[in-house]
Short mmCIF file of C-alpha atoms in Angstrom, two decimals:
data_model
loop_
_atom_site.label_atom_id
_atom_site.label_comp_id
_atom_site.label_asym_id
_atom_site.label_seq_id
_atom_site.Cartn_x
_atom_site.Cartn_y
_atom_site.Cartn_z
CA ASN A 1 130.52 48.09 44.81
CA ALA A 2 128.29 46.57 42.11
CA GLY A 3 129.14 49.06 39.33
CA VAL A 4 126.59 48.80 36.49
CA THR A 5 123.80 46.24 36.83
CA GLN A 6 121.50 45.25 33.97
CA THR A 7 118.26 43.33 34.26
CA PRO A 8 117.17 40.98 32.86
CA LYS A 9 120.17 39.03 31.54
CA PHE A 10 118.15 37.10 28.95
CA ARG A 11 114.76 37.61 27.37
CA VAL A 12 112.77 36.13 24.51
CA LEU A 13 109.99 38.27 23.04
CA LYS A 14 107.41 37.69 20.39
CA THR A 15 107.17 40.19 17.54
CA GLY A 16 105.02 43.12 18.61
CA GLN A 17 105.53 42.68 22.34
CA SER A 18 107.00 45.45 24.46
CA MET A 19 109.53 45.35 27.27
CA THR A 20 111.79 47.51 29.40
CA LEU A 21 115.45 46.92 30.13
CA LEU A 22 116.74 48.35 33.39
CA CYS A 23 120.21 49.72 34.02
CA ALA A 24 121.33 50.77 37.49
CA GLN A 25 124.68 52.25 38.52
CA ASP A 26 125.95 52.97 42.00
CA MET A 27 128.98 55.12 41.11
CA ASN A 28 127.15 58.46 41.00
CA HIS A 29 128.05 58.83 37.31
CA GLU A 30 126.44 61.67 35.39
CA TYR A 31 126.43 60.06 31.95
CA MET A 32 124.67 56.85 30.95
CA TYR A 33 124.40 55.06 27.60
CA TRP A 34 122.61 52.23 25.88
CA TYR A 35 124.45 50.32 23.15
CA ARG A 36 123.55 47.31 21.07
CA GLN A 37 126.16 44.84 19.88
CA ASP A 38 125.67 42.77 16.75
CA PRO A 39 128.13 40.42 15.03
CA GLY A 40 130.38 42.29 12.60
CA MET A 41 128.90 45.68 13.49
CA GLY A 42 130.45 46.50 16.81
CA LEU A 43 128.80 48.52 19.52
CA ARG A 44 126.29 51.09 18.29
CA LEU A 45 124.85 53.84 20.45
CA ILE A 46 121.06 53.80 20.81
CA HIS A 47 120.36 56.59 23.30
CA TYR A 48 122.30 58.38 25.98
CA SER A 49 121.79 60.71 28.92
CA VAL A 50 124.03 63.45 30.27
CA GLY A 51 122.05 63.86 33.48
CA GLU A 52 118.87 63.14 35.37
CA GLY A 53 115.81 64.03 33.33
CA THR A 54 117.72 64.43 30.06
CA THR A 55 118.04 62.00 27.15
CA ALA A 56 119.29 62.19 23.57
CA LYS A 57 119.32 60.03 20.46
CA GLY A 58 122.36 58.10 19.37
CA GLU A 59 123.20 56.38 16.12
CA VAL A 60 120.33 53.83 16.01
CA PRO A 61 117.40 55.17 18.10
CA ASP A 62 114.43 54.02 16.01
CA GLY A 63 112.10 51.61 17.81
CA TYR A 64 113.50 52.46 21.25
CA ASN A 65 112.64 54.92 23.98
CA VAL A 66 114.52 55.79 27.16
CA SER A 67 113.95 57.51 30.45
CA ARG A 68 116.22 58.75 33.23
CA LEU A 69 113.99 59.77 36.10
CA LYS A 70 116.68 59.07 38.68
CA LYS A 71 120.40 59.68 38.31
CA GLN A 72 121.27 56.06 39.03
CA ASN A 73 118.79 54.45 36.62
CA PHE A 74 118.49 54.44 32.85
CA LEU A 75 115.63 52.52 31.26
CA LEU A 76 115.47 51.31 27.66
CA GLY A 77 112.03 50.50 26.24
CA LEU A 78 111.09 48.56 23.16
CA GLU A 79 107.67 49.73 22.05
CA SER A 80 106.85 46.96 19.56
CA ALA A 81 109.63 44.42 19.26
CA ALA A 82 110.86 43.34 15.82
CA PRO A 83 113.23 40.50 14.86
CA SER A 84 115.78 43.17 13.81
CA GLN A 85 116.05 44.12 17.48
CA THR A 86 117.50 40.73 18.35
CA SER A 87 120.84 41.72 19.84
CA VAL A 88 122.93 42.01 22.97
CA TYR A 89 122.25 45.28 24.78
CA PHE A 90 124.84 46.95 26.96
CA CYS A 91 124.42 49.79 29.36
CA ALA A 92 127.39 51.93 30.33
CA SER A 93 128.08 54.88 32.56
CA SER A 94 130.83 57.46 32.90
CA SER A 95 131.71 60.45 35.01
CA ILE A 96 132.41 64.02 33.94
CA SER A 97 135.50 63.93 36.10
CA ARG A 98 136.50 60.38 35.23
CA GLY A 99 139.92 61.26 33.94
CA ASN A 100 141.39 58.18 32.27
CA TYR A 101 138.80 55.69 33.42
CA GLY A 102 136.50 55.46 30.40
CA TYR A 103 133.13 53.79 30.52
CA THR A 104 131.97 51.16 32.99
CA PHE A 105 129.80 48.58 31.24
CA GLY A 106 127.15 46.23 32.53
CA SER A 107 127.24 42.54 31.69
CA GLY A 108 124.60 42.82 28.97
CA THR A 109 121.07 41.67 28.15
CA ARG A 110 120.69 39.08 25.41
CA LEU A 111 117.35 39.71 23.68
CA THR A 112 115.82 37.43 21.09
CA VAL A 113 112.72 38.51 19.18
CA VAL A 114 110.88 35.68 17.43
CA GLU B 1 132.17 60.89 8.85
CA ASP B 2 133.94 59.76 12.01
CA GLN B 3 135.10 56.18 11.62
CA VAL B 4 137.09 53.52 13.46
CA THR B 5 138.52 50.42 11.74
CA GLN B 6 140.21 47.53 13.51
CA SER B 7 142.42 44.87 11.99
CA PRO B 8 142.76 41.99 11.82
CA GLU B 9 139.25 40.72 12.57
CA ALA B 10 140.70 37.62 14.17
CA LEU B 11 144.18 36.60 15.28
CA ARG B 12 145.46 33.23 16.45
CA LEU B 13 148.74 33.16 18.33
CA GLN B 14 150.86 30.53 19.97
CA GLU B 15 151.58 31.19 23.62
CA GLY B 16 154.64 33.46 23.77
CA GLU B 17 154.24 34.70 20.19
CA SER B 18 154.13 38.50 20.32
CA SER B 19 151.98 40.52 17.92
CA SER B 20 150.08 43.79 17.44
CA LEU B 21 146.48 44.78 16.87
CA ASN B 22 145.68 47.85 14.81
CA CYS B 23 143.04 50.55 15.23
CA SER B 24 142.92 53.21 12.53
CA TYR B 25 140.64 56.20 12.88
CA THR B 26 139.29 59.10 10.87
CA VAL B 27 137.76 61.79 13.04
CA SER B 28 137.21 65.52 12.86
CA GLY B 29 139.09 65.97 16.12
CA LEU B 30 140.35 63.32 18.53
CA ARG B 31 139.63 63.87 22.18
CA GLY B 32 140.72 60.41 23.31
CA LEU B 33 141.24 56.84 22.13
CA PHE B 34 140.16 53.95 24.31
CA TRP B 35 141.01 50.26 24.38
CA TYR B 36 138.68 47.70 25.97
CA ARG B 37 138.83 43.96 26.48
CA GLN B 38 135.66 41.89 26.13
CA ASP B 39 135.33 38.28 27.25
CA PRO B 40 132.52 36.09 25.86
CA GLY B 41 129.17 36.83 27.49
CA LYS B 42 130.50 39.86 29.37
CA GLY B 43 130.62 43.61 28.95
CA PRO B 44 133.74 45.42 27.75
CA GLU B 45 136.35 46.12 30.38
CA PHE B 46 138.39 49.31 30.25
CA LEU B 47 142.12 48.94 29.51
CA PHE B 48 143.67 52.25 28.40
CA THR B 49 143.00 55.81 27.32
CA LEU B 50 145.40 57.67 25.03
CA TYR B 51 145.05 61.36 24.33
CA SER B 52 147.87 62.56 22.12
CA ALA B 53 150.21 61.26 19.42
CA GLY B 54 153.30 59.65 20.88
CA GLU B 55 151.60 58.64 24.10
CA GLU B 56 152.07 55.07 25.37
CA LYS B 57 150.38 53.10 28.17
CA GLU B 58 151.33 49.69 29.55
CA LYS B 59 149.58 47.07 31.61
CA GLU B 60 151.18 43.66 32.17
CA ARG B 61 151.73 42.15 28.68
CA LEU B 62 149.81 44.91 26.89
CA LYS B 63 151.15 48.17 25.54
CA ALA B 64 149.06 50.73 23.68
CA THR B 65 150.53 53.41 21.42
CA LEU B 66 148.98 56.29 19.49
CA THR B 67 149.83 58.19 16.31
CA LYS B 68 147.81 60.82 14.49
CA LYS B 69 146.04 58.18 12.39
CA GLU B 70 146.13 54.93 14.34
CA SER B 71 146.72 53.10 17.56
CA PHE B 72 148.42 49.79 18.18
CA LEU B 73 147.85 47.33 20.98
CA HIS B 74 151.06 45.33 21.34
CA ILE B 75 150.83 41.98 23.11
CA THR B 76 154.16 40.65 24.36
CA ALA B 77 154.56 36.94 25.10
CA PRO B 78 150.79 36.35 25.31
CA LYS B 79 149.21 33.69 27.50
CA PRO B 80 145.96 31.77 26.91
CA GLU B 81 144.21 34.02 29.44
CA ASP B 82 144.80 36.96 27.08
CA SER B 83 142.28 35.40 24.69
CA ALA B 84 139.42 37.86 24.26
CA THR B 85 138.01 40.42 21.85
CA TYR B 86 139.82 43.74 21.97
CA LEU B 87 137.79 46.83 21.16
CA CYS B 88 139.03 50.25 20.16
CA ALA B 89 136.90 53.38 20.53
CA VAL B 90 137.37 57.09 19.88
CA GLN B 91 135.90 60.11 21.56
CA VAL B 92 135.45 63.04 19.22
CA VAL B 93 135.91 66.69 20.17
CA GLY B 94 132.58 68.42 20.65
CA ASN B 95 130.65 65.13 20.74
CA THR B 96 129.84 65.21 24.46
CA ASP B 97 131.10 61.99 25.99
CA LYS B 98 130.05 59.55 23.29
CA LEU B 99 132.40 56.83 22.07
CA ILE B 100 132.54 55.43 18.53
CA PHE B 101 133.60 51.79 18.57
CA GLY B 102 135.41 49.62 16.05
CA THR B 103 134.22 46.08 15.40
CA GLY B 104 137.01 44.53 17.43
CA THR B 105 139.80 41.97 17.02
CA ARG B 106 139.12 38.48 18.33
CA LEU B 107 142.36 37.13 19.79
CA GLN B 108 142.94 33.45 20.52
CA VAL B 109 146.13 32.34 22.25
CA PHE B 110 146.90 28.63 22.21
CA PRO B 111 149.21 26.83 24.68
#
């Protein structure tokens, strides 16, 4: 059982380039999330999805887009990368009926924009 | 505004020296409070969920407690392998399933 898998693990982009981060979960979870983690600022929610075909904005959505065409996948796109988007990105998933189990996180993608 | 504050930012302990981490919160309505552990270069790992004041959860050397304004993560006789960043998060009533995270406490335990 792989849980939540993020690809790639590392990436360096030039300013203005675009890229897509992929998140895949094999737990049949309904909810999926993208967070960014920066020193001293904690985890901040970028976008989230409560089901296939639905997405919503989180706390810091500007400069990002997302899609959830399949229940198990949640894609995060950077349209035109900026140095301010240098961060570690985490995907997470959770279930409506999870009880006490909280989120399951991926291992993160470290993105550097130069 | 819903807010989560963790203290201290960093904590250094000698092996066996017990201590507590604090998570204070201000929310319109608490649905649940979560504790996670994060090791360097890895994603957060779920530890506990607390739902109501007075509730306690334990796991090995860790014990989490909850009041109406804050939560404590008590670490009893810590070992070097307990070194990690501990994150607190709250889920707010009516906010779907979203979690609001604190900035974490970085714990280092020395032998």
